Short mmCIF file of C-alpha atoms in Angstrom, two decimals:
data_model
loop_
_atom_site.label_atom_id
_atom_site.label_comp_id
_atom_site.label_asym_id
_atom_site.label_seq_id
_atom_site.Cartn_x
_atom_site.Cartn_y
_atom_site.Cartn_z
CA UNK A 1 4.47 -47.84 29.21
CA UNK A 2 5.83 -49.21 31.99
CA UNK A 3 9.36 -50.69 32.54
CA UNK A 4 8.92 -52.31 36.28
CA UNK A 5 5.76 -54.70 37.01
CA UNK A 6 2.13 -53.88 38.10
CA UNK A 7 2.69 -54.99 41.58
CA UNK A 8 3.73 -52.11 43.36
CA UNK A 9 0.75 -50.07 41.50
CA UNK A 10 -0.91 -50.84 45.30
CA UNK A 11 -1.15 -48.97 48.60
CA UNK A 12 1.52 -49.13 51.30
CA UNK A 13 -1.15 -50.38 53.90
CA UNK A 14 -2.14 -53.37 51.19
CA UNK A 15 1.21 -55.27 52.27
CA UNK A 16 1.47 -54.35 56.20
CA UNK A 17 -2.01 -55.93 56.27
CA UNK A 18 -0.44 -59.02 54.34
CA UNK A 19 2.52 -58.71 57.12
CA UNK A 20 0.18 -59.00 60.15
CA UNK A 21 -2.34 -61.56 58.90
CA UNK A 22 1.29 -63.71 57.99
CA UNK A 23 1.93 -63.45 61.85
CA UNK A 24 -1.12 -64.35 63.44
CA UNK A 25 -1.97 -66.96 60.63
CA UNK A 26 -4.74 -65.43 59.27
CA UNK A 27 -3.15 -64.56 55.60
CA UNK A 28 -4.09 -68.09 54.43
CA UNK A 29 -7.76 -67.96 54.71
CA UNK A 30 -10.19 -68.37 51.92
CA UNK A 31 -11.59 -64.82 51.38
CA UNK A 32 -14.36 -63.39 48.95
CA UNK A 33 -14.13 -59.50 48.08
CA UNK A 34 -17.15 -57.69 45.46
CA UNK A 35 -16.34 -54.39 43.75
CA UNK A 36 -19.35 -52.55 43.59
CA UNK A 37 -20.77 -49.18 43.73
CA UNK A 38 -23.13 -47.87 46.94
CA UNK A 39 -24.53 -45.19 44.38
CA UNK A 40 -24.21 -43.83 41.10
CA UNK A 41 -22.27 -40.45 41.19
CA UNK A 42 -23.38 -37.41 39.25
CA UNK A 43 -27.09 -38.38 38.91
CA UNK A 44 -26.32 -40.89 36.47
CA UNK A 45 -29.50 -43.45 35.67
CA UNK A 46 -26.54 -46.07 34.75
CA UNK A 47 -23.65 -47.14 34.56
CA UNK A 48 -21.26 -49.07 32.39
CA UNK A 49 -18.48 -51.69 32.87
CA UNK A 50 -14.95 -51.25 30.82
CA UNK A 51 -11.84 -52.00 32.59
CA UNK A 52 -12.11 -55.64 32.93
CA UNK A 53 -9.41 -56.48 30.41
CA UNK A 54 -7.26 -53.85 31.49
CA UNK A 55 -7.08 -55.99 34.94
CA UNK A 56 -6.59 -58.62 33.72
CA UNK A 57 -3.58 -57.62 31.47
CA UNK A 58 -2.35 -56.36 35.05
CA UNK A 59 -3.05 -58.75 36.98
CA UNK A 60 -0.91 -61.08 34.74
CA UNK A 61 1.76 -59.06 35.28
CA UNK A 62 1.30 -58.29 38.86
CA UNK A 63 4.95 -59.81 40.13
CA UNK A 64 7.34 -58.85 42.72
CA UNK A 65 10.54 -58.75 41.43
CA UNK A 66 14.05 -57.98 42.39
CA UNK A 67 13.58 -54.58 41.57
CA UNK A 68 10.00 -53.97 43.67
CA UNK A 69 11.36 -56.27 46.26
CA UNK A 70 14.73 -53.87 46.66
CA UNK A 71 12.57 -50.98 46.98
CA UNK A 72 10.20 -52.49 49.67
CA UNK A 73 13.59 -53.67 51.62
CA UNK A 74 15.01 -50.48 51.06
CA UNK A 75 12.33 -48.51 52.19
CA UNK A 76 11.39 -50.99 55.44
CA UNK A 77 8.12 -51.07 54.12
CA UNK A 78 7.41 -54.63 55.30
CA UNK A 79 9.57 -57.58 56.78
CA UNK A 80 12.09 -59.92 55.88
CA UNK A 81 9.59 -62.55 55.98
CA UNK A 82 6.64 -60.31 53.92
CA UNK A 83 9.27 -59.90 51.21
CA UNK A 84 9.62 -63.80 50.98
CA UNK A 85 6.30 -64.50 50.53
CA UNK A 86 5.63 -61.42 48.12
CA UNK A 87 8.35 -62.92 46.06
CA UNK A 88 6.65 -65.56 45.24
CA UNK A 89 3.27 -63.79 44.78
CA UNK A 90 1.10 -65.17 42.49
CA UNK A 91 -2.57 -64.82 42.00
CA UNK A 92 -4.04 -68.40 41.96
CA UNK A 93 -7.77 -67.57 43.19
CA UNK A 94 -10.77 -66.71 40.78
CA UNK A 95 -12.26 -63.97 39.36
CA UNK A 96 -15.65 -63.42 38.27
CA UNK A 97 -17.45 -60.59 36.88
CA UNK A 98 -19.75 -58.20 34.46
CA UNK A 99 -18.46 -59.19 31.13
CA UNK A 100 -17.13 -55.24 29.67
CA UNK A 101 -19.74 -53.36 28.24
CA UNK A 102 -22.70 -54.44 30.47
CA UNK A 103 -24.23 -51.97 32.31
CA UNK A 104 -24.52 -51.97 36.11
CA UNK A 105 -26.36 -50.07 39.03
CA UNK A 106 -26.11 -49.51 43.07
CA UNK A 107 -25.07 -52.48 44.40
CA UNK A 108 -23.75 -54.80 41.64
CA UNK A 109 -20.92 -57.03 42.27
CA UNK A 110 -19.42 -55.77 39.11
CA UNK A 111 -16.09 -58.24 40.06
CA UNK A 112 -15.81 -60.83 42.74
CA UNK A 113 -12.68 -62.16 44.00
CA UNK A 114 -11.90 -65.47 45.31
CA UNK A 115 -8.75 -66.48 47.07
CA UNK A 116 -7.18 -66.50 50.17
CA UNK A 117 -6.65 -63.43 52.28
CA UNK A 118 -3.09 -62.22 51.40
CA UNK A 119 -3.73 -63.16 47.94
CA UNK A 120 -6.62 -60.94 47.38
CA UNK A 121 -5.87 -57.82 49.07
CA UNK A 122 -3.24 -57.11 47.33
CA UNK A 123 -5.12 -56.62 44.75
CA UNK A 124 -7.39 -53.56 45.64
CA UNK A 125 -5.78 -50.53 44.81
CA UNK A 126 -5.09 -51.86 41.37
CA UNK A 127 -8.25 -53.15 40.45
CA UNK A 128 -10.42 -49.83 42.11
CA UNK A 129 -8.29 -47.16 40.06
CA UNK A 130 -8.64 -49.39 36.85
CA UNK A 131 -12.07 -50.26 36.96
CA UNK A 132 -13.06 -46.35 38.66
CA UNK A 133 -11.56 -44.49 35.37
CA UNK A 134 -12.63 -46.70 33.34
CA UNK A 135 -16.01 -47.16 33.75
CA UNK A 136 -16.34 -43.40 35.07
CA UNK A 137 -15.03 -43.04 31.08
CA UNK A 138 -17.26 -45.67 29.44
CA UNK A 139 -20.74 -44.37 31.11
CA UNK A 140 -19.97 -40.71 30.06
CA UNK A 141 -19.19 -42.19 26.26
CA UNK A 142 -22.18 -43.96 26.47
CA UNK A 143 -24.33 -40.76 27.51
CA UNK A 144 -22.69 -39.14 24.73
CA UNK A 145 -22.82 -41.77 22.14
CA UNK A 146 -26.57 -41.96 23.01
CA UNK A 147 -27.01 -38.09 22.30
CA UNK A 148 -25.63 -38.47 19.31
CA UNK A 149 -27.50 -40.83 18.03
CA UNK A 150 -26.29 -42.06 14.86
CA UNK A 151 -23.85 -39.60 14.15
CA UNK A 152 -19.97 -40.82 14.16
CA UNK A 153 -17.82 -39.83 17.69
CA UNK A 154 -14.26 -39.32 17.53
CA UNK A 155 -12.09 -39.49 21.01
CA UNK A 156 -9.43 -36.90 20.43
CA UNK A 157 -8.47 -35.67 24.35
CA UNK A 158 -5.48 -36.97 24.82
CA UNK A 159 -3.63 -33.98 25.48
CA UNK A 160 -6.40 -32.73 28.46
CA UNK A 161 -4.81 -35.91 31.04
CA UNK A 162 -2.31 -38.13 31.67
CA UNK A 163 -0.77 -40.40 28.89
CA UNK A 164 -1.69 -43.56 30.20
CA UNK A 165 -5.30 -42.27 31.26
CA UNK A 166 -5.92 -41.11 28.00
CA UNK A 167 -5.29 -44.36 26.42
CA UNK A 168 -7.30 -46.37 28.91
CA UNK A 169 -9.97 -43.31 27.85
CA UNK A 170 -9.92 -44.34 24.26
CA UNK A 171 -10.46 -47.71 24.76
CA UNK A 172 -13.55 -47.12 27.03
CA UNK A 173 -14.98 -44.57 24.62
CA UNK A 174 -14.52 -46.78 22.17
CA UNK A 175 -16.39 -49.67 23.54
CA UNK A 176 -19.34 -47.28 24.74
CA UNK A 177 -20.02 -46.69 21.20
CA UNK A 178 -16.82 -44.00 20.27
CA UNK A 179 -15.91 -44.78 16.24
CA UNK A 180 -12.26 -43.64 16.46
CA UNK A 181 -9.52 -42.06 18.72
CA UNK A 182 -6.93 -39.14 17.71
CA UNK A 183 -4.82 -41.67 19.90
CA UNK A 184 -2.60 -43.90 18.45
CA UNK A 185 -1.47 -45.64 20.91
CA UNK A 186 -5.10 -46.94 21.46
CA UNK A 187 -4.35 -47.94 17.69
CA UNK A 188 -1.66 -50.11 18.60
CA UNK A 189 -2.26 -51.51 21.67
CA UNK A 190 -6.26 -52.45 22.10
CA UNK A 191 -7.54 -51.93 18.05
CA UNK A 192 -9.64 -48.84 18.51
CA UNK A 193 -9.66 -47.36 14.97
CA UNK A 194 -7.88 -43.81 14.57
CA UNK A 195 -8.22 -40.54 12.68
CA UNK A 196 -7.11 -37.51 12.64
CA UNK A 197 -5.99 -34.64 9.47
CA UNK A 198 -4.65 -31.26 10.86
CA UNK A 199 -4.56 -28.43 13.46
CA UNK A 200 -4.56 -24.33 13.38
CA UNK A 201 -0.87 -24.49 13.63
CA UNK A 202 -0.61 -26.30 9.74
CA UNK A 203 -2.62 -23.23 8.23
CA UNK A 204 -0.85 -20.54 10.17
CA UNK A 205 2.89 -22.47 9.15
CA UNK A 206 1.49 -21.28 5.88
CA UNK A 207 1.61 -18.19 3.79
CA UNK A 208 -1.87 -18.07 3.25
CA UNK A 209 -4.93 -21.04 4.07
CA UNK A 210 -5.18 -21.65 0.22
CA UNK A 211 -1.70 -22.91 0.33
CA UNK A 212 -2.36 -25.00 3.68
CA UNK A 213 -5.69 -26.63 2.03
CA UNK A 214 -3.54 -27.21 -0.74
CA UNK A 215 -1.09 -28.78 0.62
CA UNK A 216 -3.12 -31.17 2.98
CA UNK A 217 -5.37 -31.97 -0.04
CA UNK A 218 -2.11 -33.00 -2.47
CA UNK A 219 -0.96 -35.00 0.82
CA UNK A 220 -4.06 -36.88 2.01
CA UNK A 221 -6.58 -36.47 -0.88
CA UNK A 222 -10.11 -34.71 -1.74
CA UNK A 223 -12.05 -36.58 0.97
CA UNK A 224 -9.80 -34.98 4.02
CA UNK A 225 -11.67 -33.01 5.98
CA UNK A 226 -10.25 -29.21 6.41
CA UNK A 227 -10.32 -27.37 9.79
CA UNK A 228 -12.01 -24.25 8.61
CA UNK A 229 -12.29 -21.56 11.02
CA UNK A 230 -8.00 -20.29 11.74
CA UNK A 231 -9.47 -17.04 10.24
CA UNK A 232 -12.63 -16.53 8.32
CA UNK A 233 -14.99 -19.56 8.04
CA UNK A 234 -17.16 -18.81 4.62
CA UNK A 235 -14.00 -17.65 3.20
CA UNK A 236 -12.54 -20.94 4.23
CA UNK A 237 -15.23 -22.92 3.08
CA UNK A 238 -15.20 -21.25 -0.56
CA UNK A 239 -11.54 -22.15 -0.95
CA UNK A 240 -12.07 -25.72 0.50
CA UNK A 241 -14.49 -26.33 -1.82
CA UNK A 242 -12.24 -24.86 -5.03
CA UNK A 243 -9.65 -26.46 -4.23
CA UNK A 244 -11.12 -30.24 -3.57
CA UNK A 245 -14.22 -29.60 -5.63
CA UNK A 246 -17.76 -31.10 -4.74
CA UNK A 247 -15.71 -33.97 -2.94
CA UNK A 248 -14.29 -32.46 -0.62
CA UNK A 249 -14.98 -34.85 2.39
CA UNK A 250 -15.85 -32.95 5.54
CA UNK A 251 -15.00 -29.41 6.88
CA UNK A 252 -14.34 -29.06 10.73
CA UNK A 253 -15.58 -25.91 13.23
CA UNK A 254 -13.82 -25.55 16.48
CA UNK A 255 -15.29 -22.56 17.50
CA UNK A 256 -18.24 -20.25 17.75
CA UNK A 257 -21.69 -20.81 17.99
CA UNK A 258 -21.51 -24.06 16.52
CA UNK A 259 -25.21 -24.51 15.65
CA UNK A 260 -25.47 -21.41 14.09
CA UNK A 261 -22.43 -21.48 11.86
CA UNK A 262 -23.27 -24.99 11.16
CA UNK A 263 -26.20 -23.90 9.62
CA UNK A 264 -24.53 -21.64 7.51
CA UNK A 265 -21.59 -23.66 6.32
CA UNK A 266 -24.38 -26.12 5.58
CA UNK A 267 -25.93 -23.44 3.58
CA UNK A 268 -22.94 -22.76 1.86
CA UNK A 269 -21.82 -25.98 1.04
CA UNK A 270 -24.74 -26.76 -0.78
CA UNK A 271 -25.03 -24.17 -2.82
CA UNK A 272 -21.39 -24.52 -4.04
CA UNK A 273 -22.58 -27.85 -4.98
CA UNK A 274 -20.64 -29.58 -2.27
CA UNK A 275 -23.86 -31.23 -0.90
CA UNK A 276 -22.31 -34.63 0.53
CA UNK A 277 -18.94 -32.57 2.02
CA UNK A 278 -19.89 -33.46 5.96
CA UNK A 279 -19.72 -30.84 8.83
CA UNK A 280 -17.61 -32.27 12.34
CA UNK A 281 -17.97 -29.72 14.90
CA UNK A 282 -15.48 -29.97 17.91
CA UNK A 283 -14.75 -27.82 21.04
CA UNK A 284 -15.54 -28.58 24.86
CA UNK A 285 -18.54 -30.53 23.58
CA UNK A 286 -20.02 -33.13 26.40
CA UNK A 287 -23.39 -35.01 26.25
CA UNK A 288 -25.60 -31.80 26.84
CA UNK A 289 -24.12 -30.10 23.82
CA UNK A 290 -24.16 -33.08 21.41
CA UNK A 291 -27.61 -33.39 22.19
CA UNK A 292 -28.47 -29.24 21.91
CA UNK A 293 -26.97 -29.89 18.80
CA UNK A 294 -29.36 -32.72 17.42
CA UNK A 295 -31.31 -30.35 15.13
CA UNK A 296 -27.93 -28.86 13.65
CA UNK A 297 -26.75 -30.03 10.40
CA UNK A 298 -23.79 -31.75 12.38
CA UNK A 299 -22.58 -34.82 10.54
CA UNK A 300 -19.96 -35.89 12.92
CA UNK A 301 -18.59 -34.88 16.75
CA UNK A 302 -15.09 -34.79 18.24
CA UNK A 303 -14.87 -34.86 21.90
CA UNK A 304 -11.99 -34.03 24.29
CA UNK A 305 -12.05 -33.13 27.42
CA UNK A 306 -15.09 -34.02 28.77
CA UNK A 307 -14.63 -37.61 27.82
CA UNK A 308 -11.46 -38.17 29.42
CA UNK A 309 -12.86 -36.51 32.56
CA UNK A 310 -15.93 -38.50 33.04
CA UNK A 311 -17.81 -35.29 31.78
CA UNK A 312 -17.56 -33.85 35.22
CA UNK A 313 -17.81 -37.41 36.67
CA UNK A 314 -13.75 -38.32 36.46
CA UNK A 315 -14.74 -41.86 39.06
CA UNK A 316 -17.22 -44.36 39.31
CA UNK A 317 -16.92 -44.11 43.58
CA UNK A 318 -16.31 -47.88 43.00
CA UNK A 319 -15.14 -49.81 46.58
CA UNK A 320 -12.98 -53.32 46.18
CA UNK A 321 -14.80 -54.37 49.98
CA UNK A 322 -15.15 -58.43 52.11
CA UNK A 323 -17.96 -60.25 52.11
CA UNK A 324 -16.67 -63.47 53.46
CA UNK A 325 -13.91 -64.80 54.96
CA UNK A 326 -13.25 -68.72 56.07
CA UNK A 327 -13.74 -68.74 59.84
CA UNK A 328 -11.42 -70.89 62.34
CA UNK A 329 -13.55 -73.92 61.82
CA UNK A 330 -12.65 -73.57 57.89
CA UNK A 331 -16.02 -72.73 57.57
CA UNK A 332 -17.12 -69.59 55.05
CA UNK A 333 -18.82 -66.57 56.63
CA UNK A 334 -20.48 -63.90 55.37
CA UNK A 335 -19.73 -60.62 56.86
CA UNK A 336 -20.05 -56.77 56.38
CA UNK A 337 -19.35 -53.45 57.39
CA UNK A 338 -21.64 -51.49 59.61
CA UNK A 339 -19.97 -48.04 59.40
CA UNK A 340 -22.88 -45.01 59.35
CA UNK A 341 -23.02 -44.48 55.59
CA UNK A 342 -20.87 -46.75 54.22
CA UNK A 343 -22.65 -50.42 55.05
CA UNK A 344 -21.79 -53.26 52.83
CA UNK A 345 -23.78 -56.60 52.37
CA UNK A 346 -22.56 -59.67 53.35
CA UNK A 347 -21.93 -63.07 51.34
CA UNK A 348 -20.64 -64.22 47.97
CA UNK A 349 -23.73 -63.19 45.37
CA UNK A 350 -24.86 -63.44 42.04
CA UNK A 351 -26.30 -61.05 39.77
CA UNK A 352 -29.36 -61.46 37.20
CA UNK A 353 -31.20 -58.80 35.22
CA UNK A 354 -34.93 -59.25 35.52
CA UNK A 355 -36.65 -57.99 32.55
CA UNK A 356 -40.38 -57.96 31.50
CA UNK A 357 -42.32 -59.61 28.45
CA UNK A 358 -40.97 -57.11 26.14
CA UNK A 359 -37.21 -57.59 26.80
CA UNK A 360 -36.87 -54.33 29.06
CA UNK A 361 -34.70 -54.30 32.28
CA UNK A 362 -37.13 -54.15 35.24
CA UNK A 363 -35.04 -54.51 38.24
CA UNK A 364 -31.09 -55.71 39.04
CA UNK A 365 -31.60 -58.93 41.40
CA UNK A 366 -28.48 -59.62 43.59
CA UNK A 367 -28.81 -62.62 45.23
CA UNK A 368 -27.13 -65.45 47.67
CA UNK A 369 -28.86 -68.12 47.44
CA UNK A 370 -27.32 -69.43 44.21
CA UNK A 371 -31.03 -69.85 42.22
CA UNK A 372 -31.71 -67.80 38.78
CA UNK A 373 -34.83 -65.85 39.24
CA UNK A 374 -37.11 -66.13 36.60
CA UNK A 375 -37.18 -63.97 33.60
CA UNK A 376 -33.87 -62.60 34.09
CA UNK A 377 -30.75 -63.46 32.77
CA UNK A 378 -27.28 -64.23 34.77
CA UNK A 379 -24.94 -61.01 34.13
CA UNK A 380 -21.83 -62.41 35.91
CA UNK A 381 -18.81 -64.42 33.69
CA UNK A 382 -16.09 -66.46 34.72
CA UNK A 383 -12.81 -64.45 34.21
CA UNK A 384 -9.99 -65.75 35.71
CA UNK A 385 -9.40 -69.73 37.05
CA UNK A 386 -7.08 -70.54 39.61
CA UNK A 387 -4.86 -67.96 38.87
CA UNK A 388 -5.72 -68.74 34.81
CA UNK A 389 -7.25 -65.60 32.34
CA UNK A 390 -10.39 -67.83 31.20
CA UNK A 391 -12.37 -64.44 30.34
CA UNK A 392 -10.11 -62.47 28.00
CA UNK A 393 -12.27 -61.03 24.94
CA UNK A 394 -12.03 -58.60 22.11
CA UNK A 395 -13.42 -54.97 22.05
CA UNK A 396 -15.95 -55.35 19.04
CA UNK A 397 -17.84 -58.01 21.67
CA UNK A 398 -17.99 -56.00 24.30
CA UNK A 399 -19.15 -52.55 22.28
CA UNK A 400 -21.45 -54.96 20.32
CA UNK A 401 -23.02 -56.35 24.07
CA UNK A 402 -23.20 -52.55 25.54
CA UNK A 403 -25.39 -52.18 22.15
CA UNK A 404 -27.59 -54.56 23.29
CA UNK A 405 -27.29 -53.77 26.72
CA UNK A 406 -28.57 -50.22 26.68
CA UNK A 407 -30.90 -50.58 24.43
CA UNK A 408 -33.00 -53.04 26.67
CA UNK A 409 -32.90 -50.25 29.73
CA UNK A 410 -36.00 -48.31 30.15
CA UNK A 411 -36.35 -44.77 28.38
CA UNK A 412 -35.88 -43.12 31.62
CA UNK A 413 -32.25 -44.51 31.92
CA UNK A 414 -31.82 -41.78 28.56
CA UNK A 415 -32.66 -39.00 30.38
CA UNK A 416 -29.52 -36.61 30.56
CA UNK A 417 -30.85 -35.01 34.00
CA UNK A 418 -29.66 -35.51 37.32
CA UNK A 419 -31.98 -38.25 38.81
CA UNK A 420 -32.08 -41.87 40.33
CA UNK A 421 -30.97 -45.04 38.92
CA UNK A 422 -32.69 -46.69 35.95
CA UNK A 423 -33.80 -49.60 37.98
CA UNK A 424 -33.74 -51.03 41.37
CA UNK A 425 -31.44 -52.76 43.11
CA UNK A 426 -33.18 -55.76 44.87
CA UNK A 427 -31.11 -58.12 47.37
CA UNK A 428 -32.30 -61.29 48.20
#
């Protein structure tokens, strides 16, 4: 969607830093930044990890060319000697990191990054406003997905923010538990499965909504599912169901009370013998109304704009921050920030989730001393190798391991309420 190269998806300060550490010698020195999260915004008990493929696609195309190079010379953002070295940028450090679809708490070292200074700093901007939207996107899917229980989502707000955000939306929906997208560019490019039938503007290009249903029915068969409610719904329904007969596959409400009319379209259905025709409700739903709507006779939900705004939680207040640096000695050092209110712990660490006899999550342990605690297991993967993708993996994993992941969390992680994380953070 892009013709020029990731590299200049960065901040202008990113490469003056990389043109003073060049100068006084420091840009070669072995550094270690974590991306993590001081606290989870919005109340959340959780939250979830999706984006980790998406940087990795970018960072394998994170190049300076002649074009991004003309621009920086152009624009005297850095020297003539900056623009040598950024020419032949190329990531060769390590990456490590939550596998996508794990789930992750204040404090986690969701990503670590290993290489030297000027390598790795470049990299912030691109990897925060990745890994921010996209696992701002994933938890609120995954609150959602959870009040719905086993009833089928469909992503379809694509037209509620940008183009590219709403196919990095889809694919985090998706692999929070989201069946399908209206988007089909999340079709092409990551896999998610799409759907989608018609709007209000196909039965009001009509002469009347018989001749709409019609129509759709002779073009996509009996089992398409007709949007109901242009005009009058039980009118709607009637001809729906003459039209397709008792197979009609699923009628759609967009507006209204929805639990209320749901009720009586399910009503209705029935007793025109259309007893398996399914009922997906859509408009400005979010987690609170999917799960007011649990006692409806709702078969399936559509979700727009909440979804692709974090349901009122659009980032994951993510930071890209060091922990160590290589010294003058060439010795490692841990070391942190002390700012009032933003303080960051130093050291490279590892990650475990300690869980009790019955397989639920007790506590996130983030250590440095390099041991696994017992009764936990390690939550941190190898991703990228000296510069090499090692960690690349398909969606279906990852929505099969946030499956898993979730459903070993404590029932107060469920809760939909503003409160405190799920489980503790403990740092040894």
């Amino acid at each position: 969607m892009m013709s020029m190269s990731s590299a200049l998806l960065t901040d202008h300060y990113e490469l003056t830093m990389v043109q003073a550490a060049l100068r006084s010698g420091a840009a070669s020195r072995r550094t270690v930044f974590e991306v993590f999260a001081r606290q989870l915004p919005g109340g959340r008990r959780y939250g979830v990890v999706a984006g980790a493929g998406r940087v990795l696609d970018a960072l394998e195309d994170f190049r300076f060319g002649d074009e991004e190079l003309a621009f920086l010379r152009d624009n005297q953002v850095v020297d003539a000697p900056t623009l040598d070295f950024l020419a032949g940028y190329r990531f060769s450090g390590d990456l490590y990191g939550y596998p996508e679809g794990e789930c992750y708490f204040p404090g986690s070292p969701i990503l670590t990054v290993e290489g030297t200074f000027a390598e790795a700093v470049l990299l912030e901007t691109v990897i925060l406003s990745i890994l921010n939207h996209d696992c701002a996107i994933a938890t609120a899917a995954s609150r959602m997905a959870r009040a719905a229980g086993t009833r089928p989502l469909v992503e379809m707000g694509s037209r509620r923010t940008h183009e590219a955000a709403a196919v990095a939306a889809a694919r985090a929906a998706y692999l929070s538990g989201f069946a399908s997208t209206s988007n089909l560019m999340a079709g092409h490019r990551y896999g998610v499965p799409t759907a989608g039938t018609a709007a209000h503007a196909f039965t009001l290009l009509h002469d009347s909504e018989k001749q709409a249903f019609q129509a759709q029915i002779d073009s996509l068969g009996e089992s398409t599912t007709l949007l109901v409610d242009t005009y009058d719904v039980a009118e709607a329904v009637r001809t729906g169901v003459e039209l397709a007969g008792p197979d009609l596959g699923a009628v759609r409400l967009d507006s209204g009370d929805l639990a209320e009319v749901a009720h009586e379209v399910r009503a209705q259905l029935d007793a025109l013998g259309a007893d398996k025709t399914r009922i997906l409700v859509t408009s400005d739903l979010d987690e609170y109304t999917i799960a007011a709507l649990s006692a409806a006779p709702v078969d399936a939900y559509g979700v727009g704009t909440s979804l692709v705004t974090g349901s009122g939680v659009p980032t994951a207040a993510l930071v890209y921050k060091l922990v160590a640096r290589e010294d003058s000695n060439g010795i490692m050092q841990p070391v942190a920030k002390r700012s009032v209110g933003k303080p960051s712990r130093g050291g490279r660490k590892e990650a475990f989730r300690q869980l009790d006899p019955a397989g639920t999550a007790v506590a996130e342990l983030v250590t440095v001393s390099g041991e696994r605690p017992e009764s936990s297991r390690p939550l941190q993967a190898e991703l990228l190798r000296d510069g090499e993708i090692v960690g690349r993996e398909g969606l279906d994993a990852a929505r099969l391991r946030h499956r898993r992941t979730v459903a070993e969390l404590p029932a107060e992680a469920h809760q939909l309420s503003r409160g405190y994380a799920a489980i503790p953070t403990v740092f040894d």
